[in-house]
Amino acid sequence: MMNGKPNILVVEDDPPIRNLITTTLETQNYKYITAASGDKALFAAASGKPDIILLDLGLPDMDGVDVIKKLRSWSVIPIIVISARSDDKDKIQALDAGADDYLTKPFSVEELLARLRSTLRRIQYLEARGAVEESVFHNGELTIDYTSATVKLGEREIHLMPMEYNLLCLLAKNVGKVLTHHYILDKVWTNAIESDLSSLRVYMASLRKKIEKDKTESKYIQTHIGIGYRMIKIDGDK
């Protein structure tokens, strides 16, 4: 997002409100995608890689709080709730579930844009801080030294093929996020084609064998069937 406008996922089943929000985003030249249900929102969050989610709580298939909980099981995308529920208990429930901000309907366009700007400033600060962080990645026993292009599991150095190393670095730099097959192929392969998906699976299987101590359990790399892969953040690591 640092090199362009943010991509915003608008989750709203009421057409007039959805149109108001998307029209407001268009006036600011923001990119956006929309979803009118919880299931579609979860799919769009995984496949569309939005930078911010605007989420209504009153969805037709599931409660918005449940959507937040599901998202927070694999994603740290900022979530701004936009809801007609004005009771403090509703706000607290949404924020405790993992929402970053709460905007009550009816809302003004100016307030919505102000909340977006505030969230964007936080994202930009975190991105800028991440750009100057140390060149060594730690996650549990896994260590990647980007400067020397070396990988260790505990004290043991792991020898990876160039493609395996590139895949591992891409997952590490997006730790906690689900990366779709298409996104991975686009970032790691040159001129990716559909047949490369089978090669991706082979490389990921090989990478797993090298970095997983317990071959029966995926500690570091989790498969999201039909979607992609995610590096799991090991609790206790920074």
XYZ file of C-alpha atoms in Angstrom:
238
model
C 0.000 0.000 0.000
C 2.970 2.327 0.492
C 3.212 2.898 -3.258
C -0.462 3.564 -3.961
C -3.971 4.037 -2.694
C -5.286 1.486 -0.189
C -7.627 -1.291 -1.225
C -10.726 -1.254 0.995
C -13.166 -4.114 1.510
C -16.713 -2.831 2.108
C -18.912 -5.433 3.845
C -22.475 -4.146 3.780
C -25.717 -5.858 2.715
C -27.843 -2.682 2.526
C -27.487 -1.370 -1.067
C -28.125 2.348 -0.301
C -25.537 2.407 2.493
C -23.098 0.352 0.439
C -23.502 2.788 -2.452
C -22.963 5.758 -0.123
C -19.726 4.250 1.177
C -18.374 3.245 -2.232
C -19.264 6.622 -3.741
C -17.413 8.305 -0.875
C -14.374 6.103 -1.520
C -14.499 6.912 -5.232
C -14.382 10.653 -4.508
C -11.071 10.054 -2.723
C -9.757 7.733 -5.454
C -9.660 4.784 -3.056
C -9.803 1.313 -4.546
C -12.477 -0.964 -3.116
C -14.154 -4.352 -3.318
C -17.542 -5.217 -1.830
C -19.225 -8.143 -0.097
C -22.822 -8.472 1.080
C -22.464 -11.418 3.463
C -20.079 -12.834 6.034
C -18.954 -15.770 3.894
C -18.263 -13.520 0.921
C -16.418 -11.095 3.188
C -14.096 -13.837 4.468
C -13.371 -15.002 0.928
C -12.762 -11.441 -0.274
C -10.451 -10.761 2.675
C -8.333 -13.792 1.758
C -8.350 -13.394 -2.019
C -8.519 -9.619 -2.445
C -5.855 -8.727 0.150
C -7.539 -5.498 1.320
C -5.648 -2.980 3.440
C -8.728 -2.008 5.512
C -12.125 -3.618 6.069
C -15.312 -1.588 6.635
C -17.674 -4.064 8.289
C -21.398 -3.971 9.037
C -22.418 -6.198 11.954
C -25.945 -7.021 10.790
C -25.178 -9.409 7.932
C -27.697 -11.899 6.498
C -25.714 -15.114 7.086
C -23.705 -14.477 10.273
C -23.138 -11.839 12.892
C -20.379 -9.367 12.129
C -18.671 -10.114 15.440
C -18.241 -13.718 14.291
C -16.725 -12.421 11.057
C -14.225 -10.409 13.115
C -13.298 -13.465 15.184
C -12.787 -15.592 12.074
C -10.673 -12.895 10.443
C -8.558 -12.463 13.542
C -7.698 -16.183 13.523
C -5.462 -15.548 10.497
C -5.327 -11.838 9.681
C -4.321 -8.503 11.232
C -6.090 -6.365 8.590
C -7.504 -3.237 10.304
C -11.283 -3.489 10.738
C -13.561 -0.468 11.117
C -17.061 -1.493 12.196
C -19.936 0.543 10.739
C -23.114 -0.454 12.568
C -26.510 0.759 13.736
C -25.854 -0.923 17.090
C -25.101 1.956 19.426
C -25.058 0.279 22.845
C -21.722 0.284 24.627
C -21.903 -3.501 25.083
C -22.073 -3.964 21.289
C -19.092 -1.691 20.768
C -17.108 -3.440 23.495
C -17.963 -6.858 22.075
C -16.775 -5.869 18.595
C -13.597 -4.216 19.863
C -12.791 -7.149 22.141
C -13.254 -9.500 19.182
C -10.547 -7.589 17.312
C -12.099 -4.549 15.608
C -9.856 -1.476 15.442
C -12.540 1.219 15.352
C -16.330 1.586 15.615
C -18.509 4.013 13.673
C -22.228 4.233 14.501
C -24.949 4.658 11.852
C -26.091 7.136 10.775
C -22.658 8.595 10.110
C -21.347 11.568 8.198
C -19.127 11.182 5.165
C -16.576 13.465 6.833
C -16.377 11.232 9.914
C -15.962 8.093 7.796
C -13.095 9.681 5.872
C -11.506 10.889 9.118
C -11.617 7.349 10.568
C -10.067 6.016 7.362
C -7.286 8.604 7.431
C -6.531 7.782 11.045
C -6.319 4.061 10.276
C -4.176 4.703 7.204
C -1.728 6.739 9.278
C -1.330 3.776 11.638
C -0.761 1.411 8.716
C 1.824 3.726 7.156
C 3.626 4.092 10.470
C 3.828 0.320 10.885
C 4.991 -0.142 7.290
C 7.662 2.519 7.695
C 8.834 0.946 10.951
C 8.890 -2.487 9.332
C 11.030 -1.177 6.480
C 13.839 -0.280 8.870
C 13.571 -3.246 11.228
C 16.483 -5.630 11.702
C 17.393 -7.884 8.800
C 16.930 -11.062 10.873
C 13.525 -12.743 11.159
C 12.744 -14.893 14.227
C 9.713 -17.137 14.665
C 10.004 -19.863 17.273
C 13.184 -21.789 16.447
C 13.137 -20.556 12.857
C 15.604 -17.804 11.949
C 16.091 -16.152 8.571
C 19.066 -13.855 8.047
C 18.094 -11.846 4.983
C 21.553 -10.267 4.670
C 23.400 -13.568 4.376
C 20.413 -15.466 2.910
C 20.728 -18.206 5.518
C 18.052 -20.151 7.384
C 18.420 -21.891 10.745
C 16.197 -24.123 12.823
C 17.574 -23.744 16.307
C 21.348 -23.925 15.852
C 21.142 -26.077 12.719
C 21.476 -24.395 9.347
C 18.885 -25.474 6.790
C 19.980 -25.707 3.173
C 17.217 -24.551 0.841
C 16.919 -24.369 -2.921
C 16.560 -20.785 -4.227
C 12.840 -21.261 -4.882
C 12.269 -22.705 -1.401
C 14.147 -19.763 0.142
C 12.097 -17.231 -1.845
C 8.854 -18.902 -0.769
C 9.940 -18.956 2.873
C 10.902 -15.263 2.803
C 7.575 -14.302 1.220
C 5.668 -16.171 3.939
C 7.880 -14.727 6.687
C 7.400 -11.151 5.494
C 3.641 -11.734 5.634
C 3.591 -13.802 8.829
C 0.072 -14.413 10.085
C -1.515 -13.608 6.711
C -3.010 -16.082 4.262
C -1.295 -15.691 0.882
C -3.329 -16.958 -2.041
C -1.863 -19.266 -4.665
C -2.192 -16.497 -7.243
C -0.406 -13.958 -5.027
C 2.485 -16.337 -4.328
C 2.883 -17.276 -7.986
C 2.786 -13.613 -8.966
C 5.483 -12.668 -6.434
C 7.837 -15.652 -6.738
C 7.378 -17.009 -10.263
C 8.228 -15.177 -13.481
C 5.377 -15.205 -15.988
C 3.366 -17.586 -13.811
C 0.896 -19.877 -15.541
C -1.817 -22.147 -14.142
C 0.369 -25.266 -14.382
C 2.828 -23.684 -11.951
C 0.336 -24.351 -9.143
C 1.389 -28.005 -9.052
C 5.046 -26.944 -8.883
C 4.195 -24.590 -6.019
C 2.687 -27.493 -4.066
C 5.817 -29.579 -4.648
C 8.138 -26.801 -3.458
C 5.969 -26.105 -0.404
C 5.969 -29.798 0.529
C 9.750 -29.893 0.204
C 10.142 -26.703 2.248
C 7.936 -28.102 4.994
C 10.011 -31.267 5.272
C 13.110 -29.166 5.850
C 11.785 -26.737 8.468
C 9.258 -28.862 10.374
C 10.717 -30.984 13.176
C 7.500 -32.944 13.627
C 6.669 -34.318 10.184
C 3.111 -35.148 11.274
C 2.231 -31.573 12.274
C 2.564 -28.225 10.488
C 4.054 -25.860 13.041
C 5.213 -23.079 10.727
C 3.324 -23.346 7.429
C -0.425 -23.883 7.324
C -2.331 -24.890 4.202
C -5.661 -23.202 3.494
C -7.204 -25.671 1.079
C -8.230 -24.085 -2.182
C -6.850 -20.687 -1.121
C -3.146 -20.713 -0.283
C -0.661 -20.804 2.590
C 0.084 -18.947 5.820
C 3.109 -18.801 8.096
C 1.893 -19.275 11.649
C 3.132 -16.763 14.218
C 4.599 -18.656 17.143
C 3.314 -17.226 20.453
C 5.893 -15.354 22.480
C 7.918 -14.081 19.507
C 8.215 -10.462 18.497
